[in-house]
Amino acid sequence: MQHQHVLIAGAGHAGGRVAQALRVAGHTGLITLVGDEPHPPYERPALSKEVLQGKKTAAELTLEPASFWHEGDNLQWRSHGIAAVCADRVAMLGNGERLAFDVLVVASGGAPRALTVAGSDLPGVRMLRTIDDCHALQPAFASGKHVVVIGGGVIGMEVAASAARMALNVTVLEGGARVMARCLPPEASAWLQKLHADNGVSIRIGTTVESIQRNHGGMLVNLSSGGHLPADIVLVAIGITPATGFLKGSGIALENGVLTDAFCRSSNTPWCYAVGDVANSFSPLYQRHVRQETWRNAENQARAVAASVMGRDVAYEELPWMWSDQFDRNIQVVGIHAPGDISVARAPLGEGAGSMLWLHEGKVAGGVLVDCGRERKQLEALVRRGSQIDVARLGDSTVSLKELATA
């Protein structure tokens, strides 16, 4: 296995970690890392926070210096992108080159969902996914006054907080019933919305965009409910779509990403693996397929994929965990929240540290921790074990999570 040519389709965080892990594991075959950005592999979380605000440089995000990706005889990094993958294990690169391989690791991540209304192609309408996106936003934020963020997910809310910190007038438009609904229970969404409002951010729930038009050097965002908002910058943050277009016709099973087994191997193509945002992997923990868009998943799944490629299969069992920093508040979320789950507040989500857990079918299924990340490992232990704890005891803050986890 260690002599095979491994092609990694995607040179972001997850793809870069796979290449690193293969080299550490002693892989001697050729490793070709192909991305569509001119930057070496890097981590993305800081783009919407520290980098956007000028507190950190893009160079600080890279996994290794650029020289690392050119060192040695068995690693090559290219930035042409992959146009197509054929069933006979040949990839067509963006520059027309044909590249044969033995093993394919799909690490292509996701593409930001585009806004499909009139005016969405105006120069002031932007997205944030890459370093170049962030660099383009920085001068726009420096010269603008009004920012409209379309989408109240993690990226949208983080950018809104950053923009407010930079003294911009910020409005968030969320088409759903609440912000960050994919990962937070309703009570935590309400707290987060108030946090933003207290810091000058206007949030409009259940509001969608009809069109965007030019207006005296800026733009007007016309709302489906009537009325409009002035904007110098419009940031579209309505989620991502797994980047799998180049795999059509390859025979690789696609369903909300690349469908894999618990070993991150394609469910119907044994020479293909998937990692990171694009991997829809069977979870032994949840007994179903789960696709995770988190930093930790990119880190840990990369190691699991490298082990499988080297012939050391170990089932990948990752408990979802994410964090977000907004207005100097650290928010950590463990597990998956589902509609109908019962929320139990241990400490109020307010000015100080707070925590809220939730139960799914009577078992601890997750929780949100605000400024108390030190409790994460205890919460993870409760979720992994599927602990059944009386609601009154679970909500008693005098009983520590450590005590509950070791009971």
XYZ file of C-alpha atoms in Angstrom:
407
model
C 0.000 0.000 0.000
C 2.791 2.425 0.852
C 4.124 2.377 -2.740
C 0.884 3.417 -4.447
C 0.318 6.795 -6.111
C -2.151 8.718 -3.939
C -3.964 11.616 -5.575
C -5.514 14.051 -3.095
C -8.243 16.122 -4.756
C -8.311 19.284 -2.683
C -5.428 21.150 -1.077
C -7.217 22.723 1.851
C -7.053 21.878 5.548
C -8.234 18.268 5.237
C -6.248 17.457 2.096
C -3.096 18.961 3.525
C -3.427 16.955 6.727
C -3.836 13.729 4.733
C -0.594 14.448 2.869
C 1.190 15.192 6.137
C -0.158 12.055 7.812
C 0.859 9.846 4.882
C 4.409 11.155 5.004
C 4.604 10.660 8.770
C 3.276 7.105 8.347
C 6.085 6.292 5.940
C 4.241 6.315 2.614
C 6.906 6.009 -0.089
C 4.720 6.187 -3.171
C 3.974 9.418 -4.991
C 1.557 11.821 -3.246
C 0.006 14.405 -5.547
C -1.920 17.189 -3.832
C -4.094 19.138 -6.271
C -6.035 22.245 -5.291
C -7.525 25.257 -7.033
C -5.921 27.989 -4.911
C -2.383 29.411 -5.196
C -1.921 29.121 -1.431
C -0.480 26.073 0.357
C -2.943 24.179 2.610
C -4.334 26.321 5.425
C -6.985 26.420 8.149
C -10.108 28.520 7.524
C -11.750 29.391 10.893
C -9.788 32.620 11.450
C -10.774 34.095 8.078
C -14.110 35.378 9.384
C -12.598 36.617 12.636
C -8.940 37.465 13.305
C -7.792 37.767 9.679
C -10.797 39.821 8.596
C -10.217 42.164 11.533
C -6.491 42.435 10.801
C -5.425 40.701 14.008
C -3.781 37.768 12.229
C -2.139 37.340 8.830
C -3.067 34.722 6.266
C 0.474 33.333 6.494
C -0.254 32.286 10.086
C -2.993 29.917 8.902
C -0.840 27.622 6.759
C -0.273 24.060 7.922
C 3.382 24.170 6.844
C 5.610 26.656 5.009
C 5.288 26.597 1.216
C 8.649 24.823 0.960
C 7.255 21.778 2.776
C 4.913 20.967 -0.091
C 7.828 20.786 -2.521
C 10.261 18.895 -0.320
C 11.135 15.249 -0.965
C 10.771 13.150 -4.092
C 7.324 11.738 -3.346
C 5.197 14.851 -2.730
C 4.003 17.296 -5.352
C 1.528 20.141 -4.955
C -0.348 21.611 -7.903
C -2.901 24.405 -8.092
C -4.599 23.644 -11.420
C -7.632 21.958 -9.882
C -9.220 18.709 -11.074
C -11.787 18.923 -13.861
C -12.864 15.278 -13.916
C -12.111 11.804 -12.581
C -12.608 8.767 -14.794
C -13.610 5.291 -13.637
C -10.280 3.911 -14.937
C -8.442 5.966 -12.297
C -7.293 8.829 -14.465
C -7.839 12.445 -13.438
C -8.103 15.359 -15.846
C -6.478 18.455 -14.363
C -7.632 21.979 -15.025
C -4.661 22.591 -17.321
C -5.573 19.605 -19.529
C -3.024 17.213 -18.050
C -4.018 13.573 -17.538
C -2.848 12.025 -14.277
C -3.077 8.304 -13.508
C -3.338 7.244 -9.861
C -3.887 4.216 -7.648
C -5.798 5.787 -4.752
C -7.998 8.890 -4.767
C -8.661 10.928 -1.624
C -11.472 13.423 -2.182
C -10.803 16.466 -0.004
C -12.520 19.074 -2.170
C -14.613 20.581 0.631
C -17.617 22.618 -0.383
C -18.508 25.522 -2.628
C -20.430 28.464 -1.149
C -24.065 28.437 -2.200
C -24.744 31.288 -4.589
C -27.554 33.778 -4.205
C -29.826 33.468 -7.243
C -31.614 36.804 -7.422
C -31.287 39.767 -9.763
C -28.219 41.795 -8.867
C -26.400 38.987 -7.073
C -23.530 39.430 -9.550
C -22.842 43.068 -8.620
C -19.220 43.782 -7.597
C -20.176 44.559 -3.997
C -21.822 41.162 -3.450
C -19.239 38.823 -1.955
C -18.690 35.470 -0.276
C -16.136 34.310 2.270
C -14.547 30.913 1.808
C -10.896 31.479 0.847
C -7.934 33.663 1.781
C -8.473 35.646 -1.420
C -12.133 36.208 -0.482
C -10.989 37.558 2.878
C -8.352 39.819 1.321
C -11.007 41.238 -1.016
C -13.344 41.937 1.900
C -10.790 43.776 4.039
C -10.540 46.981 1.956
C -14.283 46.896 1.304
C -14.908 46.811 5.049
C -12.360 49.574 5.594
C -14.055 51.928 3.133
C -17.717 50.973 3.581
C -20.334 51.858 6.171
C -23.266 49.512 5.666
C -22.936 45.723 5.566
C -25.806 43.369 4.854
C -25.124 39.725 5.704
C -27.444 37.231 4.020
C -27.531 34.118 6.169
C -27.468 33.689 9.939
C -25.296 30.581 10.094
C -21.866 30.351 11.692
C -19.966 32.279 8.998
C -22.666 34.914 8.679
C -22.807 35.561 12.417
C -19.017 35.614 12.777
C -18.649 38.124 9.949
C -21.445 40.216 11.435
C -19.609 40.312 14.774
C -16.326 41.215 13.055
C -17.970 43.973 11.017
C -19.649 45.426 14.104
C -16.272 45.415 15.866
C -14.949 47.439 12.928
C -17.656 50.080 13.543
C -19.759 49.162 10.519
C -23.545 49.234 10.453
C -24.555 45.584 10.169
C -27.826 43.893 9.303
C -28.215 40.110 9.192
C -31.010 38.618 7.094
C -31.969 35.084 8.086
C -34.628 33.326 6.039
C -35.316 30.725 8.709
C -36.850 30.954 12.159
C -33.609 31.630 14.073
C -29.851 32.078 13.779
C -27.362 29.189 13.759
C -30.292 26.782 13.813
C -28.212 23.901 12.447
C -26.197 23.590 15.646
C -27.921 25.541 18.450
C -31.112 24.853 20.393
C -33.743 27.617 20.186
C -32.824 29.067 23.587
C -29.173 29.466 22.576
C -30.171 31.030 19.247
C -32.241 33.606 21.146
C -29.287 34.384 23.430
C -26.949 34.816 20.461
C -29.406 37.096 18.696
C -29.605 39.296 21.799
C -25.800 39.338 22.079
C -25.610 40.747 18.551
C -28.408 43.222 19.152
C -26.649 44.480 22.282
C -23.600 45.126 20.108
C -25.495 47.071 17.483
C -26.244 44.337 14.930
C -29.738 44.333 13.463
C -31.081 40.836 12.810
C -34.185 40.194 10.723
C -35.599 36.703 11.079
C -37.740 35.101 8.381
C -36.493 37.617 5.835
C -35.310 36.841 2.306
C -33.953 38.946 -0.540
C -35.961 39.780 -3.650
C -33.199 41.558 -5.579
C -30.144 43.789 -5.281
C -29.655 46.953 -7.295
C -27.105 49.714 -7.725
C -27.769 52.902 -5.791
C -25.594 56.048 -5.828
C -22.265 54.226 -5.686
C -23.637 51.582 -3.335
C -26.464 49.081 -3.398
C -30.035 48.603 -2.267
C -31.053 45.188 -0.970
C -34.742 44.751 -1.769
C -36.550 42.442 0.636
C -39.218 39.917 -0.315
C -41.390 41.281 2.473
C -41.142 44.806 1.091
C -38.749 47.625 1.891
C -35.048 47.814 1.249
C -31.694 48.238 2.962
C -28.717 50.352 1.864
C -25.451 48.436 1.556
C -21.854 49.049 0.587
C -21.074 45.352 1.000
C -23.414 42.376 0.779
C -21.992 39.148 2.150
C -23.740 35.959 1.032
C -23.350 33.258 3.684
C -26.085 30.700 3.005
C -24.033 27.557 3.454
C -21.978 25.327 1.207
C -22.648 22.540 -1.257
C -20.246 19.565 -1.286
C -17.844 20.065 -4.180
C -18.363 16.834 -6.130
C -19.099 18.061 -9.646
C -15.769 16.765 -10.965
C -16.705 13.236 -9.814
C -19.744 12.850 -12.065
C -19.220 9.885 -14.344
C -16.538 8.401 -12.099
C -18.844 5.753 -10.647
C -18.170 7.034 -7.114
C -21.358 7.045 -5.001
C -22.512 10.611 -4.308
C -25.167 11.556 -1.788
C -24.788 14.841 0.078
C -21.069 14.526 -0.658
C -19.039 11.363 -1.153
C -20.772 8.445 0.533
C -18.306 6.400 2.585
C -18.216 3.586 5.086
C -16.875 3.902 8.636
C -13.315 3.660 7.287
C -13.832 6.756 5.092
C -13.778 4.525 1.997
C -16.244 5.058 -0.828
C -19.238 2.780 -0.367
C -18.903 1.376 -3.894
C -15.407 2.299 -5.095
C -12.661 0.795 -2.895
C -9.888 2.943 -4.418
C -11.581 6.172 -3.300
C -11.650 7.798 0.151
C -13.177 11.077 1.314
C -12.268 13.504 4.066
C -13.535 16.758 5.562
C -16.576 18.780 4.514
C -17.188 16.626 1.427
C -17.255 13.271 3.260
C -20.662 11.833 4.129
C -19.353 9.020 6.319
C -21.089 6.269 8.236
C -20.810 7.070 11.943
C -20.587 4.115 14.350
C -21.648 6.565 17.070
C -24.884 7.644 15.379
C -25.396 4.515 13.254
C -26.082 6.623 10.185
C -24.204 8.729 7.675
C -23.068 12.121 8.959
C -21.320 14.926 7.080
C -19.409 17.295 9.353
C -18.245 20.804 8.467
C -15.890 21.336 11.403
C -12.224 22.039 12.061
C -11.823 18.967 14.265
C -13.307 16.683 11.643
C -10.799 17.916 9.046
C -7.990 17.289 11.533
C -8.952 13.853 12.795
C -10.593 12.333 9.735
C -7.428 13.095 7.761
C -5.438 10.844 10.078
C -8.057 8.096 9.767
C -7.961 8.289 5.972
C -4.164 8.120 5.917
C -4.263 5.035 8.155
C -6.799 3.347 5.869
C -4.760 4.154 2.770
C -1.757 2.542 4.481
C -3.813 -0.604 5.141
C -4.452 0.023 8.842
C -8.240 0.249 8.948
C -9.681 1.764 12.111
C -13.320 2.862 12.158
C -13.579 6.645 12.321
C -15.895 7.690 15.136
C -15.930 11.451 15.588
C -18.276 13.251 17.946
C -19.271 16.567 16.344
C -17.681 19.583 18.021
C -17.380 23.142 16.815
C -16.589 26.524 18.266
C -17.243 30.131 17.360
C -15.840 33.349 18.825
C -18.201 36.318 18.636
C -17.844 39.584 20.592
C -15.219 38.030 22.884
C -17.621 35.225 23.774
C -16.452 31.683 23.150
C -19.248 29.359 22.029
C -18.621 25.608 21.876
C -21.176 23.083 20.669
C -20.928 19.330 21.225
C -23.174 16.772 19.546
C -26.127 17.170 17.189
C -29.301 19.005 18.177
C -32.506 17.635 16.681
C -36.031 19.097 16.692
C -37.909 17.971 19.791
C -34.801 17.561 21.956
C -35.303 18.726 25.553
C -33.020 21.594 26.588
C -31.748 21.775 30.157
C -30.019 24.969 31.336
C -27.241 24.399 33.861
C -26.110 28.019 34.038
C -27.998 30.846 32.282
C -26.637 31.992 28.936
C -26.056 35.633 29.773
C -23.208 37.912 30.736
C -21.053 35.275 32.389
C -20.217 31.674 31.662
C -23.248 29.568 30.809
C -24.140 26.109 29.592
C -27.161 24.315 28.195
C -27.419 20.595 27.495
C -30.089 18.696 25.614
C -31.617 15.257 25.830
C -32.641 13.093 22.889
C -34.971 10.236 23.819
C -33.907 10.652 27.437
C -30.154 10.536 26.757
C -27.642 13.390 26.864
C -27.089 14.160 23.179
C -25.158 17.421 23.254
C -24.787 20.852 24.672
C -23.635 24.419 24.157
C -20.931 25.904 26.392
C -20.380 29.650 26.557
C -17.063 30.758 28.067
C -16.686 27.423 29.860
C -14.905 25.274 27.302
C -13.023 23.516 30.103
C -16.179 21.408 30.586
C -16.141 20.103 27.016
C -14.400 16.797 27.705
C -16.864 15.925 30.459
C -19.779 16.803 28.181
C -18.311 14.678 25.397
C -18.038 11.734 27.785
C -21.726 12.063 28.678
C -22.745 12.197 25.009
C -20.567 9.265 23.934
C -21.975 7.169 26.751
C -25.560 8.189 26.025
C -26.005 8.965 29.706
C -29.531 8.964 31.089
C -29.665 11.568 33.851
C -32.639 12.969 35.704
C -33.495 16.426 34.344
C -33.411 18.045 37.771
C -29.974 16.616 38.507
C -28.676 17.506 35.051
C -29.804 21.102 35.552
C -28.275 21.392 39.025
C -25.139 23.506 38.514
C -23.867 22.525 41.963
C -23.291 19.040 40.541
C -20.314 19.305 38.174
C -20.279 17.708 34.763
C -17.177 15.836 35.908
C -19.206 14.266 38.722
C -22.000 13.371 36.284
C -19.547 11.945 33.772
C -17.815 9.724 36.320
C -20.962 8.552 38.080
